[in-house]
Tab-separated table of C-alpha atoms in Angstrom:
chain	number	residue	atom	x	y	z
A	1	UNK	CA	13.589	24.413	-54.763
A	2	UNK	CA	16.225	23.466	-51.861
A	3	UNK	CA	14.561	22.452	-48.653
A	4	UNK	CA	16.655	23.462	-45.642
A	5	UNK	CA	17.258	21.096	-42.295
A	6	UNK	CA	15.322	23.804	-40.010
A	7	UNK	CA	12.451	24.253	-42.856
A	8	UNK	CA	12.118	19.916	-41.897
A	9	UNK	CA	12.576	20.622	-39.006
A	10	UNK	CA	10.037	22.252	-38.304
A	11	UNK	CA	7.546	20.620	-40.916
A	12	UNK	CA	8.091	17.830	-38.754
A	13	UNK	CA	6.724	19.324	-35.181
A	14	UNK	CA	4.083	21.062	-37.186
A	15	UNK	CA	2.693	17.559	-38.484
A	16	UNK	CA	3.048	16.151	-34.969
A	17	UNK	CA	1.729	18.646	-32.956
A	18	UNK	CA	-1.124	18.605	-35.322
A	19	UNK	CA	-1.650	15.358	-34.704
A	20	UNK	CA	-1.537	15.658	-30.654
A	21	UNK	CA	-3.801	18.830	-31.277
A	22	UNK	CA	-6.443	16.594	-33.251
A	23	UNK	CA	-6.673	13.850	-30.698
A	24	UNK	CA	-7.755	15.925	-27.491
A	25	UNK	CA	-10.321	14.000	-25.919
A	26	UNK	CA	-12.641	14.367	-22.470
A	27	UNK	CA	-12.990	12.605	-19.511
A	28	UNK	CA	-15.703	11.508	-17.991
A	29	UNK	CA	-15.039	13.866	-15.292
A	30	UNK	CA	-14.909	16.487	-17.681
A	31	UNK	CA	-11.018	16.649	-18.021
A	32	UNK	CA	-8.897	17.043	-20.968
A	33	UNK	CA	-6.963	14.442	-22.179
A	34	UNK	CA	-4.769	13.643	-24.875
A	35	UNK	CA	-5.760	10.570	-26.674
A	36	UNK	CA	-3.252	8.881	-29.759
A	37	UNK	CA	-3.802	5.528	-29.726
A	38	UNK	CA	-6.564	4.041	-30.916
A	39	UNK	CA	-8.264	1.335	-28.544
A	40	UNK	CA	-7.651	-1.425	-30.366
A	41	UNK	CA	-4.661	-1.307	-29.916
A	42	UNK	CA	-4.662	-0.618	-26.056
A	43	UNK	CA	-7.003	-4.017	-26.335
A	44	UNK	CA	-4.741	-6.235	-28.053
A	45	UNK	CA	-1.995	-5.012	-25.420
A	46	UNK	CA	-4.002	-5.603	-22.698
A	47	UNK	CA	-4.999	-9.368	-24.015
A	48	UNK	CA	-1.484	-9.585	-24.793
A	49	UNK	CA	-0.467	-8.171	-20.800
A	50	UNK	CA	-2.768	-10.226	-19.767
A	51	UNK	CA	-2.002	-13.714	-21.154
A	52	UNK	CA	1.428	-13.622	-19.763
A	53	UNK	CA	0.296	-12.806	-15.885
A	54	UNK	CA	-1.948	-15.934	-15.937
A	55	UNK	CA	0.878	-17.726	-17.513
A	56	UNK	CA	3.091	-15.947	-14.629
A	57	UNK	CA	0.792	-15.857	-11.987
A	58	UNK	CA	-0.556	-18.147	-10.208
A	59	UNK	CA	-4.723	-19.027	-10.425
A	60	UNK	CA	-7.130	-19.168	-7.659
A	61	UNK	CA	-9.120	-22.672	-7.154
A	62	UNK	CA	-10.674	-21.691	-4.651
A	63	UNK	CA	-14.655	-21.613	-5.498
A	64	UNK	CA	-16.045	-19.222	-3.006
A	65	UNK	CA	-13.417	-16.614	-3.831
A	66	UNK	CA	-14.124	-17.005	-7.436
A	67	UNK	CA	-17.676	-16.940	-7.418
A	68	UNK	CA	-17.521	-13.850	-5.775
A	69	UNK	CA	-15.635	-11.595	-7.222
A	70	UNK	CA	-16.829	-13.084	-10.670
A	71	UNK	CA	-20.203	-11.855	-9.135
A	72	UNK	CA	-19.205	-8.444	-8.171
A	73	UNK	CA	-17.748	-7.987	-11.540
A	74	UNK	CA	-20.607	-8.966	-13.463
A	75	UNK	CA	-23.327	-6.667	-10.881
A	76	UNK	CA	-20.927	-3.889	-11.715
A	77	UNK	CA	-20.304	-4.777	-15.765
A	78	UNK	CA	-24.039	-4.287	-16.109
A	79	UNK	CA	-23.451	-0.428	-15.777
A	80	UNK	CA	-19.980	0.164	-17.742
A	81	UNK	CA	-21.050	1.448	-21.735
A	82	UNK	CA	-20.326	-1.033	-24.451
A	83	UNK	CA	-18.772	1.390	-26.109
A	84	UNK	CA	-15.724	0.760	-23.321
A	85	UNK	CA	-15.713	-3.000	-24.310
A	86	UNK	CA	-18.381	-4.804	-26.460
A	87	UNK	CA	-16.865	-7.955	-25.616
A	88	UNK	CA	-17.201	-10.802	-22.786
A	89	UNK	CA	-15.516	-9.445	-20.082
A	90	UNK	CA	-12.950	-11.996	-18.241
A	91	UNK	CA	-11.988	-12.378	-14.838
A	92	UNK	CA	-9.349	-14.384	-12.992
A	93	UNK	CA	-8.302	-14.296	-9.661
A	94	UNK	CA	-5.051	-15.062	-8.803
A	95	UNK	CA	-3.680	-16.445	-5.901
A	96	UNK	CA	-0.623	-14.096	-4.358
A	97	UNK	CA	-0.737	-11.851	-1.169
A	98	UNK	CA	-0.419	-8.328	-3.525
A	99	UNK	CA	-3.278	-6.138	-1.609
A	100	UNK	CA	-4.092	-5.247	-4.802
A	101	UNK	CA	-6.324	-5.417	-8.471
A	102	UNK	CA	-6.474	-4.547	-11.840
A	103	UNK	CA	-8.495	-3.863	-15.092
A	104	UNK	CA	-6.917	-3.784	-18.683
A	105	UNK	CA	-8.348	-2.726	-21.789
A	106	UNK	CA	-9.821	-5.247	-23.819
A	107	UNK	CA	-12.233	-6.279	-20.886
A	108	UNK	CA	-10.067	-8.488	-18.755
A	109	UNK	CA	-10.431	-7.908	-15.094
A	110	UNK	CA	-7.777	-9.452	-12.076
A	111	UNK	CA	-7.663	-8.880	-8.104
A	112	UNK	CA	-5.368	-10.835	-5.771
A	113	UNK	CA	-6.303	-13.093	-3.171
A	114	UNK	CA	-4.519	-10.373	-0.938
A	115	UNK	CA	-7.234	-8.022	-1.180
A	116	UNK	CA	-9.837	-10.199	-0.199
A	117	UNK	CA	-8.539	-10.358	3.601
A	118	UNK	CA	-8.257	-5.876	3.799
A	119	UNK	CA	-11.507	-5.816	1.495
A	120	UNK	CA	-14.245	-7.596	3.856
A	121	UNK	CA	-17.412	-7.141	2.115
A	122	UNK	CA	-18.791	-7.570	-1.269
A	123	UNK	CA	-18.974	-3.725	-1.030
A	124	UNK	CA	-15.236	-2.763	-0.322
A	125	UNK	CA	-14.426	-5.082	-2.851
A	126	UNK	CA	-16.801	-3.852	-5.102
A	127	UNK	CA	-14.987	-0.423	-4.308
A	128	UNK	CA	-11.505	-1.199	-5.663
A	129	UNK	CA	-13.037	-3.450	-8.920
A	130	UNK	CA	-15.121	-0.819	-9.171
A	131	UNK	CA	-12.127	1.491	-9.411
A	132	UNK	CA	-9.953	-0.196	-11.761
A	133	UNK	CA	-12.916	-0.646	-14.416
A	134	UNK	CA	-13.117	3.290	-14.043
A	135	UNK	CA	-9.707	3.310	-15.059
A	136	UNK	CA	-10.635	1.807	-18.334
A	137	UNK	CA	-13.957	3.456	-18.973
A	138	UNK	CA	-11.282	7.195	-18.419
A	139	UNK	CA	-8.682	5.273	-20.387
A	140	UNK	CA	-6.492	6.333	-18.841
A	141	UNK	CA	-3.712	3.435	-20.097
A	142	UNK	CA	-4.038	5.642	-23.661
A	143	UNK	CA	-3.810	8.582	-21.332
A	144	UNK	CA	-0.339	8.210	-19.991
A	145	UNK	CA	0.914	6.137	-23.564
A	146	UNK	CA	0.037	8.834	-24.997
A	147	UNK	CA	1.630	11.698	-22.973
A	148	UNK	CA	4.724	9.654	-23.026
A	149	UNK	CA	4.780	9.516	-26.621
A	150	UNK	CA	3.679	13.279	-27.505
A	151	UNK	CA	7.065	14.471	-25.161
A	152	UNK	CA	9.268	13.602	-27.896
A	153	UNK	CA	6.894	14.972	-30.182
A	154	UNK	CA	8.332	11.969	-33.217
A	155	UNK	CA	5.824	10.490	-35.033
A	156	UNK	CA	8.179	7.107	-34.644
A	157	UNK	CA	7.765	6.941	-31.759
A	158	UNK	CA	4.651	6.752	-31.997
A	159	UNK	CA	4.678	4.059	-34.760
A	160	UNK	CA	7.546	1.972	-32.476
A	161	UNK	CA	5.207	1.785	-29.720
A	162	UNK	CA	2.150	0.991	-31.923
A	163	UNK	CA	4.318	-1.654	-33.636
A	164	UNK	CA	5.963	-3.387	-30.464
A	165	UNK	CA	4.694	-6.812	-29.779
A	166	UNK	CA	6.553	-7.332	-26.744
A	167	UNK	CA	4.021	-5.900	-24.256
A	168	UNK	CA	6.003	-7.892	-21.422
A	169	UNK	CA	8.694	-6.214	-22.237
A	170	UNK	CA	8.216	-2.989	-22.340
A	171	UNK	CA	8.307	-0.287	-19.688
A	172	UNK	CA	5.646	2.156	-21.384
A	173	UNK	CA	3.235	0.101	-22.318
A	174	UNK	CA	2.987	-1.440	-19.013
A	175	UNK	CA	3.470	1.631	-17.403
A	176	UNK	CA	-0.003	3.136	-19.475
A	177	UNK	CA	-2.056	-0.078	-18.507
A	178	UNK	CA	-1.289	0.124	-15.177
A	179	UNK	CA	1.160	-2.023	-14.397
A	180	UNK	CA	4.605	-0.386	-13.615
A	181	UNK	CA	5.104	3.765	-12.854
A	182	UNK	CA	8.090	5.615	-13.183
A	183	UNK	CA	8.500	8.629	-10.746
A	184	UNK	CA	8.601	11.570	-13.582
A	185	UNK	CA	4.373	10.652	-13.771
A	186	UNK	CA	3.508	10.547	-9.767
A	187	UNK	CA	1.403	13.755	-10.230
A	188	UNK	CA	0.207	12.989	-13.076
A	189	UNK	CA	-0.906	9.157	-11.871
A	190	UNK	CA	-2.256	10.775	-8.673
A	191	UNK	CA	-4.731	12.573	-11.038
A	192	UNK	CA	-5.318	9.044	-12.752
A	193	UNK	CA	-6.246	7.521	-9.355
A	194	UNK	CA	-8.237	10.463	-7.981
A	195	UNK	CA	-10.797	10.099	-11.297
A	196	UNK	CA	-10.713	6.544	-11.225
A	197	UNK	CA	-12.332	7.105	-6.984
A	198	UNK	CA	-15.237	9.079	-8.330
A	199	UNK	CA	-16.406	7.045	-11.593
A	200	UNK	CA	-15.267	3.742	-9.063
A	201	UNK	CA	-17.506	5.050	-6.843
A	202	UNK	CA	-20.600	6.240	-9.490
A	203	UNK	CA	-20.338	2.778	-10.560
A	204	UNK	CA	-20.707	0.884	-7.133
A	205	UNK	CA	-23.534	2.791	-6.347
A	206	UNK	CA	-25.202	2.506	-9.668
A	207	UNK	CA	-24.896	-1.553	-8.976
A	208	UNK	CA	-26.813	-1.429	-5.755
A	209	UNK	CA	-23.148	-1.357	-3.682
A	210	UNK	CA	-23.208	0.452	-0.655
A	211	UNK	CA	-21.168	3.567	-1.816
A	212	UNK	CA	-20.085	4.346	2.113
A	213	UNK	CA	-17.836	1.105	2.479
A	214	UNK	CA	-15.568	2.882	-0.015
A	215	UNK	CA	-14.596	5.018	2.721
A	216	UNK	CA	-14.575	2.035	5.090
A	217	UNK	CA	-11.927	0.060	2.261
A	218	UNK	CA	-9.273	2.860	2.648
A	219	UNK	CA	-9.601	3.073	6.271
A	220	UNK	CA	-8.404	-0.645	6.636
A	221	UNK	CA	-6.250	-0.201	4.193
A	222	UNK	CA	-4.419	2.548	6.157
A	223	UNK	CA	-5.000	0.115	9.048
A	224	UNK	CA	-3.198	-2.364	6.822
A	225	UNK	CA	-0.003	-0.577	5.554
A	226	UNK	CA	1.218	-0.279	9.325
A	227	UNK	CA	2.996	3.445	8.040
A	228	UNK	CA	5.584	1.617	5.908
A	229	UNK	CA	5.152	3.995	2.703
A	230	UNK	CA	6.606	6.891	1.769
A	231	UNK	CA	5.016	10.196	1.529
A	232	UNK	CA	2.040	11.007	-0.570
A	233	UNK	CA	4.105	13.289	-3.293
A	234	UNK	CA	6.204	10.398	-3.631
A	235	UNK	CA	3.765	7.690	-4.323
A	236	UNK	CA	1.761	7.571	-7.480
A	237	UNK	CA	-1.407	6.888	-5.799
A	238	UNK	CA	-3.180	9.698	-3.435
A	239	UNK	CA	-2.816	9.290	0.725
A	240	UNK	CA	-5.397	7.186	2.527
A	241	UNK	CA	-6.729	10.353	4.085
A	242	UNK	CA	-6.525	12.236	0.523
A	243	UNK	CA	-9.209	9.561	-0.692
A	244	UNK	CA	-11.322	9.257	2.163
A	245	UNK	CA	-11.449	13.386	1.739
A	246	UNK	CA	-12.333	13.265	-2.062
A	247	UNK	CA	-14.541	10.266	-2.047
A	248	UNK	CA	-17.350	11.640	1.370
A	249	UNK	CA	-17.107	14.807	-1.018
A	250	UNK	CA	-18.776	12.841	-3.696
A	251	UNK	CA	-20.551	10.718	-1.417
A	252	UNK	CA	-24.189	12.678	-1.473
A	253	UNK	CA	-24.451	12.030	-5.117
A	254	UNK	CA	-23.185	8.507	-4.759
A	255	UNK	CA	-25.998	7.701	-1.941
A	256	UNK	CA	-28.814	9.103	-3.661
A	257	UNK	CA	-27.950	6.885	-7.152
A	258	UNK	CA	-27.650	3.767	-4.581
A	259	UNK	CA	-30.918	4.794	-3.149
A	260	UNK	CA	-32.489	4.515	-6.430
A	261	UNK	CA	-30.903	1.209	-8.137
A	262	UNK	CA	-32.962	-0.799	-9.024
A	263	UNK	CA	-31.838	-3.351	-7.853
A	264	UNK	CA	-29.094	-3.861	-4.558
A	265	UNK	CA	-26.493	-6.177	-4.627
A	266	UNK	CA	-25.922	-9.600	-3.257
A	267	UNK	CA	-23.093	-11.562	-3.452
A	268	UNK	CA	-22.123	-12.659	-0.193
């Protein structure tokens, strides 16, 4: 039987669509997600990207800084489900002026020393690290990559991403891991940032860090930026005022978790 080109295209489209439909998931905040890739693949990508960064960026040898960050991470990770990552997390402090931190699938956490000059106490550092872990808990890297792959409706495109061994040279993968962004996904990234804020707030409160300090952190961030930033609609991150508003709205629940925490964190 002769099959027309149009019929073949419809079949391919139907198969791709079916693959996407059966890959729906729900985030920790109840938001619908598209998840195509196996988490094991994201873990491998995260590990490879982290190894590359450790080669390219100087690692801090300051004992106090390393002890502080490791302690904070340990306290937070006590409340991260093993289903997120069941191995031993690796925490590295990078000697770099960036006011930033990140967490990657595969149990990797990086904090830049520049952050420690703006996040002025253990609670504020915990707010940032908790936020970054929140991205991993919510599988945002997988979701970003899945959305990008699904946009083309090609199984070949998905396979090509899975087979890539050059993470450091693959913009889509680096974008998915939260290490790079593109203008076309800005609104989507802001949704992720807001969700990670909420997850991180919950996480820090459970671990016994003062949740109200997350608001103070973003006041510090606003002061540190000196107005040199793009308008919110051109940014991958919500404006500090927006983040403060969202955090404040979720503060009563977080405060209750903090008050009920069995232990109060002490990494100072």
